[in-house]
Coordinates of C-alpha atoms in Angstrom, one line a residue:
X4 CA -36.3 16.6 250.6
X5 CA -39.0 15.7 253.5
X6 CA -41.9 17.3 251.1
X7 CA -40.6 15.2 248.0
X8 CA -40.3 12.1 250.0
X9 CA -43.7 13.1 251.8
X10 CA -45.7 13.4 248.3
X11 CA -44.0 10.3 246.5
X12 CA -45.2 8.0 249.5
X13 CA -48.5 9.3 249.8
X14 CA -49.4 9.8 246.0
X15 CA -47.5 6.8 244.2
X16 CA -49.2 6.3 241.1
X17 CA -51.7 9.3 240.7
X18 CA -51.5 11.6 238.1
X19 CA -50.2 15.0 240.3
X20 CA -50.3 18.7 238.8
X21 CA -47.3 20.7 240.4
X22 CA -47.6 24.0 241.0
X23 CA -46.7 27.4 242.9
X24 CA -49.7 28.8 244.5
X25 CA -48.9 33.0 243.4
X26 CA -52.2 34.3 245.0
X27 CA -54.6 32.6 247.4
X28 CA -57.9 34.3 247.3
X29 CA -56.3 37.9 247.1
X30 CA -57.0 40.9 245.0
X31 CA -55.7 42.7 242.5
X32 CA -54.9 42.7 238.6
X33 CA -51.4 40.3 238.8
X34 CA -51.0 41.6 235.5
X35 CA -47.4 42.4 235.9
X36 CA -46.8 39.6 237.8
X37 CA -47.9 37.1 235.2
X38 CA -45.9 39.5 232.6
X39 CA -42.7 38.7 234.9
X40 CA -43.0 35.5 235.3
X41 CA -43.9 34.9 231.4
X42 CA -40.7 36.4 230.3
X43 CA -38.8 33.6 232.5
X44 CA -40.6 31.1 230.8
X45 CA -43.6 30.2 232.4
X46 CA -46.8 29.7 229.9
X47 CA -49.5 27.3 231.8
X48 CA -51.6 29.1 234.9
X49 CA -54.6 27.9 236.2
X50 CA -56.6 31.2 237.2
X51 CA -59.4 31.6 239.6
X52 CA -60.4 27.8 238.4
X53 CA -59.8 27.7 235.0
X54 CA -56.8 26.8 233.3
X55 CA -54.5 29.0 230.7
X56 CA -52.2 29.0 228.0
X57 CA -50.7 31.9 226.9
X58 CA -48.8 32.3 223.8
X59 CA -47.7 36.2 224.0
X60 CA -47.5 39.2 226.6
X61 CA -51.1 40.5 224.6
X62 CA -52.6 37.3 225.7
X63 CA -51.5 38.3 229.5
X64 CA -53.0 42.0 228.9
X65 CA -56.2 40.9 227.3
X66 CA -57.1 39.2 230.6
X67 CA -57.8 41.8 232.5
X68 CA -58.4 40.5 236.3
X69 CA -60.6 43.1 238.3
X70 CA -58.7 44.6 240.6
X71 CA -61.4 44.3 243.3
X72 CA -61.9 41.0 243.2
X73 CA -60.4 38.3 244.8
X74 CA -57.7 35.9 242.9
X75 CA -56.6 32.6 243.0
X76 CA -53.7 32.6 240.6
X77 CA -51.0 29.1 240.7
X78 CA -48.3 28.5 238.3
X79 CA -48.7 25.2 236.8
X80 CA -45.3 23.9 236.7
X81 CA -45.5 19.9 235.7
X82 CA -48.2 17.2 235.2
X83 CA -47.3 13.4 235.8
X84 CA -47.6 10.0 237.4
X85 CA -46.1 9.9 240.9
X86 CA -43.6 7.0 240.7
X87 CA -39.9 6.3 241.7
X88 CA -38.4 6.9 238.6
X89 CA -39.9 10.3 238.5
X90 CA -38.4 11.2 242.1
X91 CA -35.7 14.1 240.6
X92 CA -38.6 15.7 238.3
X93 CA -40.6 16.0 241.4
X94 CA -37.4 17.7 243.9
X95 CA -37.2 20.2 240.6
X96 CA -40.8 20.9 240.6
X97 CA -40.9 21.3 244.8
X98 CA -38.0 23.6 244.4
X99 CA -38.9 25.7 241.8
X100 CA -42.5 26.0 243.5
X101 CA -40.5 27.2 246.8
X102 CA -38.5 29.7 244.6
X103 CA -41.4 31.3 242.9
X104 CA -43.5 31.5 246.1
X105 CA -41.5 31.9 249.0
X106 CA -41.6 28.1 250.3
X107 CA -44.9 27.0 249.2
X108 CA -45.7 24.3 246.7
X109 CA -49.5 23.0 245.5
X110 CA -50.5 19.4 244.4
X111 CA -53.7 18.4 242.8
X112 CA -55.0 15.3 241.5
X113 CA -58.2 13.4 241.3
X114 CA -59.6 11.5 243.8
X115 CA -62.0 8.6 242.7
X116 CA -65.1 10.1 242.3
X117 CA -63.1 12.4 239.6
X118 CA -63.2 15.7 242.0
X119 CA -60.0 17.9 242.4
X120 CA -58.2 17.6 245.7
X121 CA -55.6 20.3 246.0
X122 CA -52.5 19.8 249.0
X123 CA -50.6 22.6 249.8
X124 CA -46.9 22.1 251.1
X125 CA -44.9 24.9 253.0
X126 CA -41.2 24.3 253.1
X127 CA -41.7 26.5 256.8
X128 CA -44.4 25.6 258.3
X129 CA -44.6 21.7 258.1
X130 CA -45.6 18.9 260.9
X131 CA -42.7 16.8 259.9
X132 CA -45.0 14.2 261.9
X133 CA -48.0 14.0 259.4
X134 CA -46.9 16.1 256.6
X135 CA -49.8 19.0 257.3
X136 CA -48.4 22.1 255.9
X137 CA -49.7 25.6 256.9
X138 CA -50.4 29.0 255.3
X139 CA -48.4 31.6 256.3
X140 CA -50.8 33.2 259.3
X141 CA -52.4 36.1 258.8
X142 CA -56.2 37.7 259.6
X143 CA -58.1 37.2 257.0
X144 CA -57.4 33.3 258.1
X145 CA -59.3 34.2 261.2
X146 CA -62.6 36.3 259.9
X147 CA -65.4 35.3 259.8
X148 CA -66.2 38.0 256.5
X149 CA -63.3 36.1 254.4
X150 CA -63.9 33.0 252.2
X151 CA -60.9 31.4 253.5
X152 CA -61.6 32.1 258.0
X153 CA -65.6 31.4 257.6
X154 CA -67.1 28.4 258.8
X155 CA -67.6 25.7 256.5
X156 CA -71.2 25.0 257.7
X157 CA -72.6 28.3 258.2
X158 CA -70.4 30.5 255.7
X159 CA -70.0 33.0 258.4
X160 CA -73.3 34.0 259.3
X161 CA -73.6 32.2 262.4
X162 CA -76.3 30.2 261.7
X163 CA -77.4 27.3 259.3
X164 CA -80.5 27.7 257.7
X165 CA -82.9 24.7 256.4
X166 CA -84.4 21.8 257.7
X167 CA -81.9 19.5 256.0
X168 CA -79.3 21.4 258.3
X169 CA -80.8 20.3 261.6
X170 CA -81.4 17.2 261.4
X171 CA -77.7 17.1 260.0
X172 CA -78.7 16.1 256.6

């Protein structure tokens, strides 16, 4: 209930994508995974940035994710316009998110400039204050070698390289 009524305040009228965030940068193939959750019923996925359809258990097969790299793999569950009326479609798409995942649930929309912003919503971890959800903690959040732990500005290396960097440009 508090991430439903969180989301319908802070989005009303955007166009939201719901969806259940199965791997966050992680490796492996999923292959079986995706094969599970097909069989149940679930067809859309947005992989590693781009978004699928798949129409049989070949088409799941045929993908072939390298097993060494890393994934980013969410279950698109429902695509709509954040309004009132729509409040009982969103609770079903929060709690179906939590059930696939373990208690974690992915928005995205467009912002104005048409670039993706992507909010994810624990049903543990959440500061009930200001609606900031957390990722389960684990090390790779933490290192400086991971994607998801590096700094922003320097990547990880330490050090930001280019004029443009230090004069802050």
């Amino acid at each position: 209930q508090t991430v439903t009524r969180l989301v319908m305040s802070h989005y009303v009228g955007r166009d939201i994508t719901w969806a259940a965030p199965l791997a966050i940068e992680r490796k492996g193939e999923f292959t079986q995974q995706l094969l599970t959750l097909f069989e149940k019923g679930f067809h859309r996925y947005k992989i590693d940035g781009t978004v699928h359809r798949f129409e049989s258990r070949e088409d799941i097969e045929s993908l072939r994710l390298t097993k060494t790299h890393r994934h980013s793999i969410d279950v698109i569950l429902d695509r709509f316009t954040v309004v009132e009326d729509e409040r009982v479609r969103a609770q079903e798409a929060i709690e179906k998110a939590f059930a696939l995942t373990q208690g974690f649930c992915k928005i995205s929309y467009l912002d104005s400039e048409g670039v993706e912003q992507v909010e994810l919503y624990a049903a543990n971890r959440i500061c009930i204050g200001c609606g900031r959800s957390f990722p389960e903690l684990e090390p790779r959040l933490f290192s400086f070698n991971s994607p998801l732990g590096a700094c922003s500005a320097c990547h990880g290396l330490g050090f930001v390289q280019g004029w443009a960097a230090v004069f802050g440009f």
